[in-house]
mmCIF file of C-alpha atoms in Angstrom:
data_model
loop_
_atom_site.group_PDB
_atom_site.id
_atom_site.type_symbol
_atom_site.label_atom_id
_atom_site.label_comp_id
_atom_site.label_asym_id
_atom_site.label_seq_id
_atom_site.Cartn_x
_atom_site.Cartn_y
_atom_site.Cartn_z
ATOM 1 C CA UNK A 1 75.785 116.402 116.318
ATOM 2 C CA UNK A 2 76.778 116.161 112.791
ATOM 3 C CA UNK A 3 76.740 112.869 110.960
ATOM 4 C CA UNK A 4 80.081 111.536 109.496
ATOM 5 C CA UNK A 5 78.836 112.333 106.102
ATOM 6 C CA UNK A 6 78.244 115.803 107.085
ATOM 7 C CA UNK A 7 81.745 116.080 108.556
ATOM 8 C CA UNK A 8 83.195 114.665 105.497
ATOM 9 C CA UNK A 9 81.172 116.943 103.088
ATOM 10 C CA UNK A 10 82.531 119.975 105.084
ATOM 11 C CA UNK A 11 86.078 118.595 105.248
ATOM 12 C CA UNK A 12 86.129 118.002 101.536
ATOM 13 C CA UNK A 13 85.381 121.716 100.796
ATOM 14 C CA UNK A 14 89.143 122.652 101.429
ATOM 15 C CA UNK A 15 90.450 119.309 100.040
ATOM 16 C CA UNK A 16 89.679 119.385 96.307
ATOM 17 C CA UNK A 17 93.049 119.818 94.742
ATOM 18 C CA UNK A 18 94.582 116.547 93.710
ATOM 19 C CA UNK A 19 97.873 117.335 95.034
ATOM 20 C CA UNK A 20 96.544 118.446 98.451
ATOM 21 C CA UNK A 21 94.726 115.339 98.603
ATOM 22 C CA UNK A 22 97.778 113.319 97.886
ATOM 23 C CA UNK A 23 99.839 115.177 100.619
ATOM 24 C CA UNK A 24 96.895 114.698 103.081
ATOM 25 C CA UNK A 25 96.790 110.779 102.167
ATOM 26 C CA UNK A 26 100.413 110.732 103.510
ATOM 27 C CA UNK A 27 100.700 113.496 106.205
ATOM 28 C CA UNK A 28 97.385 112.929 108.136
ATOM 29 C CA UNK A 29 98.358 109.239 109.024
ATOM 30 C CA UNK A 30 101.813 110.376 109.670
ATOM 31 C CA UNK A 31 100.539 113.060 112.157
ATOM 32 C CA UNK A 32 98.279 110.507 113.766
ATOM 33 C CA UNK A 33 101.127 108.094 114.043
ATOM 34 C CA UNK A 34 103.482 110.591 115.348
ATOM 35 C CA UNK A 35 101.029 111.745 118.224
ATOM 36 C CA UNK A 36 100.699 108.047 119.118
ATOM 37 C CA UNK A 37 104.442 107.852 119.517
ATOM 38 C CA UNK A 38 104.567 111.227 121.392
ATOM 39 C CA UNK A 39 101.930 109.829 123.732
ATOM 40 C CA UNK A 40 103.738 106.589 124.142
ATOM 41 C CA UNK A 41 106.921 108.487 125.129
ATOM 42 C CA UNK A 42 105.340 109.956 128.087
ATOM 43 C CA UNK A 43 106.493 107.687 131.292
ATOM 44 C CA UNK A 44 103.437 105.394 132.076
ATOM 45 C CA UNK A 45 104.721 103.574 135.130
ATOM 46 C CA UNK A 46 101.369 104.393 136.953
ATOM 47 C CA UNK A 47 99.533 102.658 134.091
ATOM 48 C CA UNK A 48 101.840 99.694 134.074
ATOM 49 C CA UNK A 49 101.882 99.382 137.783
ATOM 50 C CA UNK A 50 97.979 99.492 137.820
ATOM 51 C CA UNK A 51 97.354 97.128 135.038
ATOM 52 C CA UNK A 52 100.347 94.805 135.828
ATOM 53 C CA UNK A 53 99.830 92.972 132.342
ATOM 54 C CA UNK A 54 103.380 93.373 131.377
ATOM 55 C CA UNK A 55 101.997 94.502 127.826
ATOM 56 C CA UNK A 56 103.856 97.865 127.073
ATOM 57 C CA UNK A 57 101.842 98.299 123.882
ATOM 58 C CA UNK A 58 98.718 98.879 125.729
ATOM 59 C CA UNK A 59 100.136 100.070 129.063
ATOM 60 C CA UNK A 60 100.939 103.533 128.102
ATOM 61 C CA UNK A 61 99.117 107.031 127.636
ATOM 62 C CA UNK A 62 98.665 106.543 123.852
ATOM 63 C CA UNK A 63 96.298 103.589 124.559
ATOM 64 C CA UNK A 64 94.501 105.493 127.088
ATOM 65 C CA UNK A 65 93.939 108.319 124.911
ATOM 66 C CA UNK A 66 92.995 106.290 121.858
ATOM 67 C CA UNK A 67 90.180 104.638 123.891
ATOM 68 C CA UNK A 68 88.738 108.236 124.310
ATOM 69 C CA UNK A 69 89.451 108.884 120.698
ATOM 70 C CA UNK A 70 87.455 105.848 119.645
ATOM 71 C CA UNK A 71 84.533 107.009 121.617
ATOM 72 C CA UNK A 72 84.298 109.937 119.445
ATOM 73 C CA UNK A 73 84.333 107.791 116.342
ATOM 74 C CA UNK A 74 81.852 105.232 117.702
ATOM 75 C CA UNK A 75 79.479 108.260 118.076
ATOM 76 C CA UNK A 76 79.863 108.888 114.340
ATOM 77 C CA UNK A 77 80.092 105.336 112.960
ATOM 78 C CA UNK A 78 80.760 102.024 114.438
ATOM 79 C CA UNK A 79 82.333 100.948 111.038
ATOM 80 C CA UNK A 80 84.736 103.802 110.990
ATOM 81 C CA UNK A 81 85.677 103.312 114.612
ATOM 82 C CA UNK A 82 86.507 99.835 113.907
ATOM 83 C CA UNK A 83 88.893 100.998 110.985
ATOM 84 C CA UNK A 84 90.643 103.595 113.099
ATOM 85 C CA UNK A 85 90.884 100.975 115.859
ATOM 86 C CA UNK A 86 92.780 98.932 113.366
ATOM 87 C CA UNK A 87 94.924 101.764 112.319
ATOM 88 C CA UNK A 88 95.490 102.805 116.074
ATOM 89 C CA UNK A 89 96.606 99.199 116.730
ATOM 90 C CA UNK A 90 99.035 99.299 113.966
ATOM 91 C CA UNK A 91 100.347 102.726 115.190
ATOM 92 C CA UNK A 92 100.916 101.387 118.764
ATOM 93 C CA UNK A 93 102.796 98.246 117.533
ATOM 94 C CA UNK A 94 105.027 100.120 115.134
ATOM 95 C CA UNK A 95 105.708 102.870 117.498
ATOM 96 C CA UNK A 96 106.710 100.306 120.195
ATOM 97 C CA UNK A 97 109.093 98.646 117.967
ATOM 98 C CA UNK A 98 110.617 102.012 116.645
ATOM 99 C CA UNK A 99 110.933 102.873 120.425
ATOM 100 C CA UNK A 100 113.273 99.719 120.739
ATOM 101 C CA UNK A 101 115.621 101.115 118.203
ATOM 102 C CA UNK A 102 115.713 104.899 118.396
ATOM 103 C CA UNK A 103 114.398 107.602 121.004
ATOM 104 C CA UNK A 104 110.659 107.466 120.225
ATOM 105 C CA UNK A 105 110.061 110.941 121.322
ATOM 106 C CA UNK A 106 112.658 112.465 118.847
ATOM 107 C CA UNK A 107 111.485 110.295 115.933
ATOM 108 C CA UNK A 108 107.923 111.269 116.627
ATOM 109 C CA UNK A 109 108.704 114.912 116.766
ATOM 110 C CA UNK A 110 110.637 114.659 113.457
ATOM 111 C CA UNK A 111 107.676 112.920 111.654
ATOM 112 C CA UNK A 112 105.165 115.398 113.293
ATOM 113 C CA UNK A 113 107.128 118.632 112.054
ATOM 114 C CA UNK A 114 107.695 117.210 108.648
ATOM 115 C CA UNK A 115 104.133 116.055 108.252
ATOM 116 C CA UNK A 116 102.595 119.336 109.377
ATOM 117 C CA UNK A 117 105.047 121.238 106.952
ATOM 118 C CA UNK A 118 103.516 118.997 104.165
ATOM 119 C CA UNK A 119 99.970 119.754 105.479
ATOM 120 C CA UNK A 120 100.348 123.524 105.313
ATOM 121 C CA UNK A 121 102.205 123.180 101.915
ATOM 122 C CA UNK A 122 99.104 121.300 100.724
ATOM 123 C CA UNK A 123 96.703 123.934 101.909
ATOM 124 C CA UNK A 124 98.807 126.694 100.452
ATOM 125 C CA UNK A 125 98.430 124.806 97.022
ATOM 126 C CA UNK A 126 94.642 124.396 97.560
ATOM 127 C CA UNK A 127 94.250 128.089 98.562
ATOM 128 C CA UNK A 128 92.122 127.342 101.575
ATOM 129 C CA UNK A 129 92.737 127.186 105.285
ATOM 130 C CA UNK A 130 92.980 124.109 107.312
ATOM 131 C CA UNK A 131 89.456 122.882 108.478
ATOM 132 C CA UNK A 132 90.792 122.379 112.041
ATOM 133 C CA UNK A 133 91.084 126.374 112.241
ATOM 134 C CA UNK A 134 87.383 126.272 111.960
ATOM 135 C CA UNK A 135 86.689 123.459 114.451
ATOM 136 C CA UNK A 136 89.300 121.387 116.325
ATOM 137 C CA UNK A 137 87.187 118.284 115.836
ATOM 138 C CA UNK A 138 88.382 118.170 112.219
ATOM 139 C CA UNK A 139 91.675 117.015 113.728
ATOM 140 C CA UNK A 140 89.847 113.672 114.267
ATOM 141 C CA UNK A 141 87.914 114.005 111.113
ATOM 142 C CA UNK A 142 90.882 114.008 109.033
ATOM 143 C CA UNK A 143 92.197 110.561 109.654
ATOM 144 C CA UNK A 144 88.683 109.139 109.096
ATOM 145 C CA UNK A 145 88.354 111.070 105.727
ATOM 146 C CA UNK A 146 91.731 109.549 104.645
ATOM 147 C CA UNK A 147 90.473 106.006 105.701
ATOM 148 C CA UNK A 148 87.279 106.602 103.896
ATOM 149 C CA UNK A 149 88.866 107.986 100.675
ATOM 150 C CA UNK A 150 91.543 105.513 100.455
ATOM 151 C CA UNK A 151 89.904 102.209 101.489
ATOM 152 C CA UNK A 152 86.170 102.788 100.572
ATOM 153 C CA UNK A 153 84.594 100.948 97.563
ATOM 154 C CA UNK A 154 82.680 104.226 96.619
#
C-alpha cells in the first residue's frame, strides 16, 4: 500500500497549474460536501429505527459511508483521518441544516454538477487528465491533498 506522501506526490503531477489548484481548493471540498448531502438524502429509516438515538445528523447513510471512508484515511495517516473527520462532521451538520430549508438532494446535485464542471475546466487548463481516471482511490486522495495544501504548515 502506498503512503500518503506517495499518493500526494502522484496526485501533484496533474495539479501544478495555479489556476487548476485554486479550482481544486474550491471544487474538491464542494464535491465531497455534495456527496455527503446526496447520501443524507437517501431514506434512512432503518438506521434511525435501529439506533433510535434521535440524532438525524448521524442516523443516515452519509454517516455510515463516512465511517468506512475514515478507515481508508486511518490506514494512511491518523492525523489526516482526524482532519477529514472534522471536515466530514462539518459537512454532516451543514447538510442537515440545508435540508431543513431546501430539498437537500436537489441542492446537492446542483453543487455536484457545478463542482465537476469546475474540476474538468481546471484539468483542461492543466492539460492533464484527472488522477481518478488512473485510479479511483484518487477520489479520496483529492480531499486529503486539499486539506494538506490549505492547512499544513509546510
